[in-house]
């Protein structure tokens, strides 16, 4: 997969993507990441990329011309078609379903805004999708771009090792891919001042362990993110596990 990032701080995005799973994907040749700086395409000695907003008010707006030249150069660098995605609080929320869709594409072009944002005429003319990673305002789209890159790259074939892939599979619940929250995890020591590891996890009964983990995932989703269960197509066995969890929880848990 190829990802082109347009940003006034392209090296910042490159650094975010340089370590861990995404860094490894680059080393394995499964991701090629390219940074493009609109300032390199700005005219004049001052290389201006921003100007004051029409209508007045505080802050600055990113100008069309340097962005257009920068985007044209990025597009021309490869014949592969790509949607241009603008990371902004005005975008549609990023979901795992959206991530899966984007992960299936051969190429993405990401635009990171700074200041108060990008001239709306450029957004209307060149942006295919506006995406938000959550309802908060940051100082720019670079961190959201790094988030999107991480989420998309870890779904590429060959990026995760076997253990990481298996762990990921367990988060993807039904046939619709509706995610549940994860179950709790424990490691050594089994006995600690902070508490005991649940006995079932030490029982060696793999079917009982799988059942307990599934029940915990369902129960925590019900407690913390009940709206996720509305969309999940639960099997009869799942509904029984959840009812048992609810019954225990009403009595104050165990
Ligand atoms: C600045 C601002 C100031 C006063 C009132 C409202 C305001 N909104 C913004 C604003 O949205 N600035 C953005 C900064 C312009 C585009 C790049 N920036 C950005 C992207 N901040 N937060 C994001 C972002 C992107 C994706 N998901 C979450 C947040």
Short mmCIF file of N, CA, C and O in Angstrom, two decimals, residues 36-85:
data_model
loop_
_atom_site.label_atom_id
_atom_site.label_comp_id
_atom_site.label_asym_id
_atom_site.label_seq_id
_atom_site.Cartn_x
_atom_site.Cartn_y
_atom_site.Cartn_z
N UNK A 36 4.71 15.15 1.75
CA UNK A 36 4.71 16.27 0.80
C UNK A 36 4.40 17.54 1.58
O UNK A 36 3.37 17.61 2.27
N UNK A 37 5.28 18.56 1.43
CA UNK A 37 5.08 19.79 2.18
C UNK A 37 4.58 20.91 1.26
O UNK A 37 5.30 21.32 0.34
N UNK A 38 3.36 21.41 1.49
CA UNK A 38 2.83 22.49 0.65
C UNK A 38 3.77 23.70 0.59
O UNK A 38 3.77 24.43 -0.41
N UNK A 39 4.57 23.89 1.65
CA UNK A 39 5.49 25.04 1.64
C UNK A 39 6.51 24.93 0.50
O UNK A 39 6.93 25.94 -0.06
N UNK A 40 6.87 23.71 0.13
CA UNK A 40 7.81 23.51 -0.98
C UNK A 40 7.19 23.91 -2.32
O UNK A 40 7.90 24.03 -3.32
N UNK A 41 5.88 24.11 -2.34
CA UNK A 41 5.18 24.48 -3.59
C UNK A 41 4.61 25.89 -3.52
O UNK A 41 3.84 26.29 -4.39
N UNK A 42 5.01 26.64 -2.48
CA UNK A 42 4.52 28.01 -2.30
C UNK A 42 5.39 28.99 -3.05
O UNK A 42 6.59 28.78 -3.20
N UNK A 43 4.76 30.05 -3.54
CA UNK A 43 5.47 31.03 -4.36
C UNK A 43 6.11 32.10 -3.48
O UNK A 43 5.74 32.29 -2.33
N UNK A 44 7.08 32.79 -4.08
CA UNK A 44 7.67 33.96 -3.43
C UNK A 44 8.73 33.63 -2.41
O UNK A 44 8.88 32.49 -1.97
N UNK A 45 9.48 34.67 -2.02
CA UNK A 45 10.57 34.48 -1.07
C UNK A 45 10.06 33.99 0.28
O UNK A 45 10.76 33.31 1.00
N UNK A 46 8.82 34.37 0.61
CA UNK A 46 8.30 34.04 1.94
C UNK A 46 7.63 32.67 2.00
O UNK A 46 7.32 32.17 3.06
N UNK A 47 7.37 32.10 0.81
CA UNK A 47 6.76 30.76 0.75
C UNK A 47 5.51 30.67 1.62
O UNK A 47 5.34 29.75 2.41
N UNK A 48 4.65 31.64 1.43
CA UNK A 48 3.42 31.69 2.24
C UNK A 48 2.47 30.57 1.91
O UNK A 48 2.20 30.28 0.75
N UNK A 49 1.93 29.95 2.93
CA UNK A 49 0.93 28.89 2.74
C UNK A 49 -0.40 29.25 3.40
O UNK A 49 -1.38 28.51 3.25
N UNK A 50 -0.44 30.37 4.12
CA UNK A 50 -1.65 30.73 4.85
C UNK A 50 -1.92 32.22 4.70
O UNK A 50 -1.01 32.99 4.41
N UNK A 51 -3.18 32.59 4.87
CA UNK A 51 -3.54 34.01 4.80
C UNK A 51 -4.74 34.25 5.70
O UNK A 51 -5.35 33.29 6.19
N UNK A 52 -5.08 35.54 5.90
CA UNK A 52 -6.15 35.87 6.85
C UNK A 52 -7.51 35.50 6.28
O UNK A 52 -7.72 35.53 5.07
N UNK A 53 -8.44 35.13 7.15
CA UNK A 53 -9.76 34.69 6.68
C UNK A 53 -10.60 35.86 6.14
O UNK A 53 -10.64 36.92 6.76
N UNK A 54 -11.25 35.66 4.99
CA UNK A 54 -12.26 36.61 4.54
C UNK A 54 -13.36 36.68 5.59
O UNK A 54 -13.75 35.65 6.15
N UNK A 55 -13.87 37.88 5.83
CA UNK A 55 -14.92 38.05 6.84
C UNK A 55 -14.35 38.39 8.20
O UNK A 55 -15.11 38.66 9.13
N UNK A 56 -13.02 38.32 8.31
CA UNK A 56 -12.38 38.68 9.56
C UNK A 56 -12.35 37.56 10.57
O UNK A 56 -12.74 36.44 10.27
N UNK A 57 -11.90 37.91 11.74
CA UNK A 57 -11.79 36.90 12.81
C UNK A 57 -10.36 36.46 13.00
O UNK A 57 -9.48 36.78 12.19
N UNK A 58 -10.15 35.71 14.08
CA UNK A 58 -8.79 35.29 14.44
C UNK A 58 -8.30 34.15 13.57
O UNK A 58 -9.09 33.47 12.91
N UNK A 59 -6.99 33.92 13.58
CA UNK A 59 -6.42 32.75 12.93
C UNK A 59 -6.17 32.93 11.46
O UNK A 59 -6.45 33.99 10.90
N UNK A 60 -5.63 31.90 10.85
CA UNK A 60 -5.25 31.91 9.44
C UNK A 60 -5.86 30.70 8.74
O UNK A 60 -6.22 29.71 9.38
N UNK A 61 -5.95 30.82 7.39
CA UNK A 61 -6.55 29.75 6.58
C UNK A 61 -5.51 29.30 5.56
O UNK A 61 -4.79 30.12 4.99
N UNK A 62 -5.42 28.01 5.31
CA UNK A 62 -4.46 27.49 4.33
C UNK A 62 -4.93 27.85 2.92
O UNK A 62 -6.08 27.62 2.55
N UNK A 63 -4.01 28.43 2.12
CA UNK A 63 -4.33 28.95 0.79
C UNK A 63 -4.45 27.82 -0.24
O UNK A 63 -3.79 26.79 -0.13
N UNK A 64 -5.25 28.08 -1.27
CA UNK A 64 -5.48 27.07 -2.31
C UNK A 64 -4.21 26.75 -3.10
O UNK A 64 -3.89 25.57 -3.29
N UNK A 65 -3.50 27.78 -3.57
CA UNK A 65 -2.45 27.57 -4.58
C UNK A 65 -1.35 26.59 -4.16
O UNK A 65 -1.07 25.64 -4.90
N UNK A 66 -0.73 26.77 -2.99
CA UNK A 66 0.33 25.81 -2.60
C UNK A 66 -0.22 24.39 -2.39
O UNK A 66 0.44 23.42 -2.75
N UNK A 67 -1.45 24.30 -1.87
CA UNK A 67 -2.06 22.99 -1.66
C UNK A 67 -2.31 22.30 -2.99
O UNK A 67 -2.07 21.10 -3.15
N UNK A 68 -2.82 23.09 -3.97
CA UNK A 68 -3.13 22.51 -5.28
C UNK A 68 -1.87 22.01 -5.97
O UNK A 68 -1.84 20.89 -6.49
N UNK A 69 -0.80 22.82 -5.94
CA UNK A 69 0.46 22.41 -6.58
C UNK A 69 1.04 21.18 -5.88
O UNK A 69 1.57 20.27 -6.53
N UNK A 70 0.94 21.17 -4.56
CA UNK A 70 1.46 20.04 -3.77
C UNK A 70 0.68 18.76 -4.08
O UNK A 70 1.27 17.70 -4.31
N UNK A 71 -0.65 18.87 -4.11
CA UNK A 71 -1.49 17.70 -4.40
C UNK A 71 -1.23 17.19 -5.82
O UNK A 71 -1.14 15.97 -6.05
N UNK A 72 -1.12 18.12 -6.77
CA UNK A 72 -0.84 17.72 -8.17
C UNK A 72 0.47 16.93 -8.25
O UNK A 72 0.55 15.91 -8.93
N UNK A 73 1.49 17.41 -7.54
CA UNK A 73 2.79 16.73 -7.55
C UNK A 73 2.68 15.33 -6.93
O UNK A 73 3.22 14.36 -7.46
N UNK A 74 1.95 15.24 -5.81
CA UNK A 74 1.79 13.93 -5.15
C UNK A 74 1.07 12.96 -6.07
O UNK A 74 1.47 11.81 -6.24
N UNK A 75 -0.02 13.43 -6.70
CA UNK A 75 -0.80 12.57 -7.60
C UNK A 75 0.08 12.05 -8.74
O UNK A 75 0.04 10.89 -9.09
N UNK A 76 0.89 12.96 -9.31
CA UNK A 76 1.73 12.63 -10.47
C UNK A 76 2.86 11.66 -10.13
O UNK A 76 3.41 11.02 -11.03
N UNK A 77 3.18 11.55 -8.85
CA UNK A 77 4.31 10.69 -8.46
C UNK A 77 4.02 9.22 -8.67
O UNK A 77 4.93 8.39 -8.66
N UNK A 78 2.74 8.87 -8.84
CA UNK A 78 2.37 7.47 -9.06
C UNK A 78 1.07 7.44 -9.85
O UNK A 78 0.18 8.27 -9.63
N UNK A 79 0.96 6.46 -10.76
CA UNK A 79 -0.24 6.37 -11.61
C UNK A 79 -1.43 5.80 -10.86
O UNK A 79 -2.57 5.90 -11.32
N UNK A 80 -1.17 5.17 -9.69
CA UNK A 80 -2.28 4.56 -8.94
C UNK A 80 -3.28 5.62 -8.49
O UNK A 80 -2.89 6.66 -7.97
N UNK A 81 -4.58 5.36 -8.71
CA UNK A 81 -5.58 6.31 -8.24
C UNK A 81 -5.69 6.23 -6.72
O UNK A 81 -5.40 5.20 -6.13
N UNK A 82 -6.11 7.35 -6.11
CA UNK A 82 -6.25 7.37 -4.65
C UNK A 82 -7.29 8.39 -4.24
O UNK A 82 -7.34 9.48 -4.81
N UNK A 83 -8.13 8.05 -3.25
CA UNK A 83 -9.00 9.07 -2.68
C UNK A 83 -8.16 10.06 -1.87
O UNK A 83 -7.15 9.67 -1.27
N UNK A 84 -8.58 11.33 -1.89
CA UNK A 84 -7.92 12.34 -1.06
C UNK A 84 -8.77 12.54 0.19
O UNK A 84 -9.96 12.87 0.11
N UNK A 85 -8.16 12.28 1.33
CA UNK A 85 -8.86 12.30 2.62
C UNK A 85 -8.35 13.46 3.46
O UNK A 85 -7.14 13.60 3.66
#
